[in-house]
CSV table of C-alpha atoms in Angstrom, one decimal:
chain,number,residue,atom,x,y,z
A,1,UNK,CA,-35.4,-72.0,-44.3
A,2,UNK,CA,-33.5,-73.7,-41.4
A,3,UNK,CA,-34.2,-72.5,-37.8
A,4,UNK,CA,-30.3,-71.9,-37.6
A,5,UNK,CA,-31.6,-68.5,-38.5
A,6,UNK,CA,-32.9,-67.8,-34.7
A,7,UNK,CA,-30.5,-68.2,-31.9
A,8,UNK,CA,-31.3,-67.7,-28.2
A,9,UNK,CA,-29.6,-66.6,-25.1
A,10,UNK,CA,-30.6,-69.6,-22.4
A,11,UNK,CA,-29.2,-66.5,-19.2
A,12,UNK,CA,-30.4,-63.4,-20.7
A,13,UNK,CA,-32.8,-61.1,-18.2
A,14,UNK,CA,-35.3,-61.1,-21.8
A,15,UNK,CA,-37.7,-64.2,-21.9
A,16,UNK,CA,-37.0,-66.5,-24.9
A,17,UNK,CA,-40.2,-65.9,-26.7
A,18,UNK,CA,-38.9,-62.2,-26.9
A,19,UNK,CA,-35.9,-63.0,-27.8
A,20,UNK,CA,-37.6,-64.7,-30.6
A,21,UNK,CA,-40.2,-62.2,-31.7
A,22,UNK,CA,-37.1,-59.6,-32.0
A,23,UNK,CA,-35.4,-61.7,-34.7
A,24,UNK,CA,-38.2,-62.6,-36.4
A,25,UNK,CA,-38.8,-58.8,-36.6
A,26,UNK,CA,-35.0,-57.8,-37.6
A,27,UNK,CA,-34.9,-60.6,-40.0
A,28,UNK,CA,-38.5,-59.6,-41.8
A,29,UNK,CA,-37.3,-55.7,-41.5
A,30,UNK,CA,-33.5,-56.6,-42.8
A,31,UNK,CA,-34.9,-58.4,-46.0
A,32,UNK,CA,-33.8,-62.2,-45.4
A,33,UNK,CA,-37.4,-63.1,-44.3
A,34,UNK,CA,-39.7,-62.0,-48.1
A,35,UNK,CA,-43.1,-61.6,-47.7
A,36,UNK,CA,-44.4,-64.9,-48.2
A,37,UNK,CA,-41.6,-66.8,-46.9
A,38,UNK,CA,-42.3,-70.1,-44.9
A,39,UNK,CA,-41.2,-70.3,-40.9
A,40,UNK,CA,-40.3,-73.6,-39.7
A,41,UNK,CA,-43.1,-75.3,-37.6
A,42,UNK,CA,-42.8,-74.8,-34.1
A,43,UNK,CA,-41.9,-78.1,-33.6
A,44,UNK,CA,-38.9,-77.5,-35.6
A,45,UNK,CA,-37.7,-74.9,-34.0
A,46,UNK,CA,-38.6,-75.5,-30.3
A,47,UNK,CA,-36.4,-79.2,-31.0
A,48,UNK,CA,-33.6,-77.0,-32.7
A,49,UNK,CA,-33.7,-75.0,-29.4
A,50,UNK,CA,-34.5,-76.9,-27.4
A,51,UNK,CA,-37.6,-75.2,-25.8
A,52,UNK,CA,-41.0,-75.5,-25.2
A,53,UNK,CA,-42.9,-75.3,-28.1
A,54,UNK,CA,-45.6,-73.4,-26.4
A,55,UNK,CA,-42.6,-70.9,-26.2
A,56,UNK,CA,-42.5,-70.8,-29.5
A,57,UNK,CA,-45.9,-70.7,-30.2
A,58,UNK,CA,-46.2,-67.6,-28.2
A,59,UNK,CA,-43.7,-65.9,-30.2
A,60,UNK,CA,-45.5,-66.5,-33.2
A,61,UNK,CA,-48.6,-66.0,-32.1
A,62,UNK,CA,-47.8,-62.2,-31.2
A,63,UNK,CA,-46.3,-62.1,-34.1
A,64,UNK,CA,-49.5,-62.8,-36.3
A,65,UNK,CA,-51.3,-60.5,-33.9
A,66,UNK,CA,-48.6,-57.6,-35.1
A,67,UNK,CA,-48.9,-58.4,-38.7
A,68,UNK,CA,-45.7,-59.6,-39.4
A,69,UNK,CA,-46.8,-63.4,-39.8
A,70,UNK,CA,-49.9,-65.1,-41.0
A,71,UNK,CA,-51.2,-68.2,-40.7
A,72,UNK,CA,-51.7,-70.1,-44.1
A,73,UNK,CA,-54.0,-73.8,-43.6
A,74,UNK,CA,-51.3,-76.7,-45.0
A,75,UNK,CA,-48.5,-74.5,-44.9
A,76,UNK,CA,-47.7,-72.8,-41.5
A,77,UNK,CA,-46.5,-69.5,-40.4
A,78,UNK,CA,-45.5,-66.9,-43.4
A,79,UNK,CA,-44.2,-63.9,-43.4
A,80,UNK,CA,-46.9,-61.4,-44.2
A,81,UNK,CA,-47.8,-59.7,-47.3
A,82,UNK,CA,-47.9,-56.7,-45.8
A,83,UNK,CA,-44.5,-56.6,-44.0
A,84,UNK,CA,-43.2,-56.5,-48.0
A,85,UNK,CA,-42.4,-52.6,-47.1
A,86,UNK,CA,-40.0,-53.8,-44.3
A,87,UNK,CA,-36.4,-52.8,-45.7
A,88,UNK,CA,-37.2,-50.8,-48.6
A,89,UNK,CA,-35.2,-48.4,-48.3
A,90,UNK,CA,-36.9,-45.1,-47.2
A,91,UNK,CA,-36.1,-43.1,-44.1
A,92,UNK,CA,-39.0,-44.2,-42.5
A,93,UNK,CA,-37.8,-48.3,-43.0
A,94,UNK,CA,-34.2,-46.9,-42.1
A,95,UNK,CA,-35.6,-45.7,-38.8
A,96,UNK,CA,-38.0,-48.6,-37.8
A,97,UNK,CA,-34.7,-50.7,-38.4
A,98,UNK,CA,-32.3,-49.0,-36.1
A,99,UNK,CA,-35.4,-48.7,-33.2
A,100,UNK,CA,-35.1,-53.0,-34.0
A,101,UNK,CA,-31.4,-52.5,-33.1
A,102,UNK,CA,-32.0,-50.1,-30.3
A,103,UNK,CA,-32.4,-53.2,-27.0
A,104,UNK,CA,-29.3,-54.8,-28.8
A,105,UNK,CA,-27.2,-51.5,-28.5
A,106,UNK,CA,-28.6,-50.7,-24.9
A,107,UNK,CA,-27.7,-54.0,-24.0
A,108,UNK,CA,-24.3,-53.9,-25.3
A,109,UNK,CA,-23.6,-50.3,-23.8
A,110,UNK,CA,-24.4,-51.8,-20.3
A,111,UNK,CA,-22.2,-54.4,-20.2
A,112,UNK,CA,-19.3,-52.3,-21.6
A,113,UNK,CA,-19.8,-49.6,-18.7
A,114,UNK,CA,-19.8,-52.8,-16.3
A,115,UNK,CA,-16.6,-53.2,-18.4
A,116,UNK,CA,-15.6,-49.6,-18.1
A,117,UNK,CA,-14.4,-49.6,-21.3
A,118,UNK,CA,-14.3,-46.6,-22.5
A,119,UNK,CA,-16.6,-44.7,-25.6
A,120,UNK,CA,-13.8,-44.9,-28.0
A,121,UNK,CA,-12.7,-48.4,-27.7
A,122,UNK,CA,-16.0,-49.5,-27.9
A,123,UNK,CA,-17.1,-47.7,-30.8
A,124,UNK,CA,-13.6,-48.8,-32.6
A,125,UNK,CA,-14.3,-52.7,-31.8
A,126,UNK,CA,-18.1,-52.3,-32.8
A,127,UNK,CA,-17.1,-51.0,-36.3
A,128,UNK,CA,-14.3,-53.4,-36.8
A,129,UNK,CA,-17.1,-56.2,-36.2
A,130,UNK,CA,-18.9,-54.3,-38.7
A,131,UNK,CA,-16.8,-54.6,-41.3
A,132,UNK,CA,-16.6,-58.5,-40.7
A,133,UNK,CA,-18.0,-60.5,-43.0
A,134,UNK,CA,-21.3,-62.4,-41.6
């Protein structure tokens, strides 16, 4: 796995380690992380980042402390076997998913009122991106 997979916002009121611990989350609860799955060292992605690794650590850290990740001797951070029920596909996993979304959407709601763009437009732009392809 390449740390292209996390991205940070350097401005954003949210400290980077959060911002890091969200994705982690969205990508172990959206499927592209499998139980199992290797993170790149902290080194790696603090470099990639350009960050502190204790930054980085952090994030981890509270995510091994949540379950999500454990800590394998020779091998680094995995995603944890228990997180396997993360996307499945129930209504439960559908709803832990969108609470994951939830900061995202508040976030984006804010700044289009600061816009003052109206409901309409911004629900016809968020669908459109939507519909892109990733």
């Amino acid at each position: 796995m390449t740390t292209s997979l996390f991205s940070i916002i350097p401005g954003s009121s949210e400290p980077i380690y959060r911002q890091l611990v969200d994705q982690v989350r969205r990508l172990v609860a959206g499927g592209q992380l499998a139980p199992g799955a290797a993170l790149p060292s902290v080194r790696e992605v603090a470099q990639q980042l350009t960050v502190n690794p204790m930054t980085v650590s952090k994030a981890y850290g509270l995510l091994e402390l949540e379950g999500v990740l454990d800590r394998r001797r020779g091998v680094g951070m995995v995603v944890a076997d228990r997180a396997a029920g993360a996307g499945a596909g129930t209504a439960a996993d559908a709803a832990d998913r969108a609470a994951l979304l939830r900061p995202t959407l508040e976030r984006a709601a804010r700044e289009a009122r600061e816009l003052e763009l109206d409901p309409t437009t911004v629900l016809a732009l968020f669908t459109l991106i939507l519909k892109e392809s990733p």
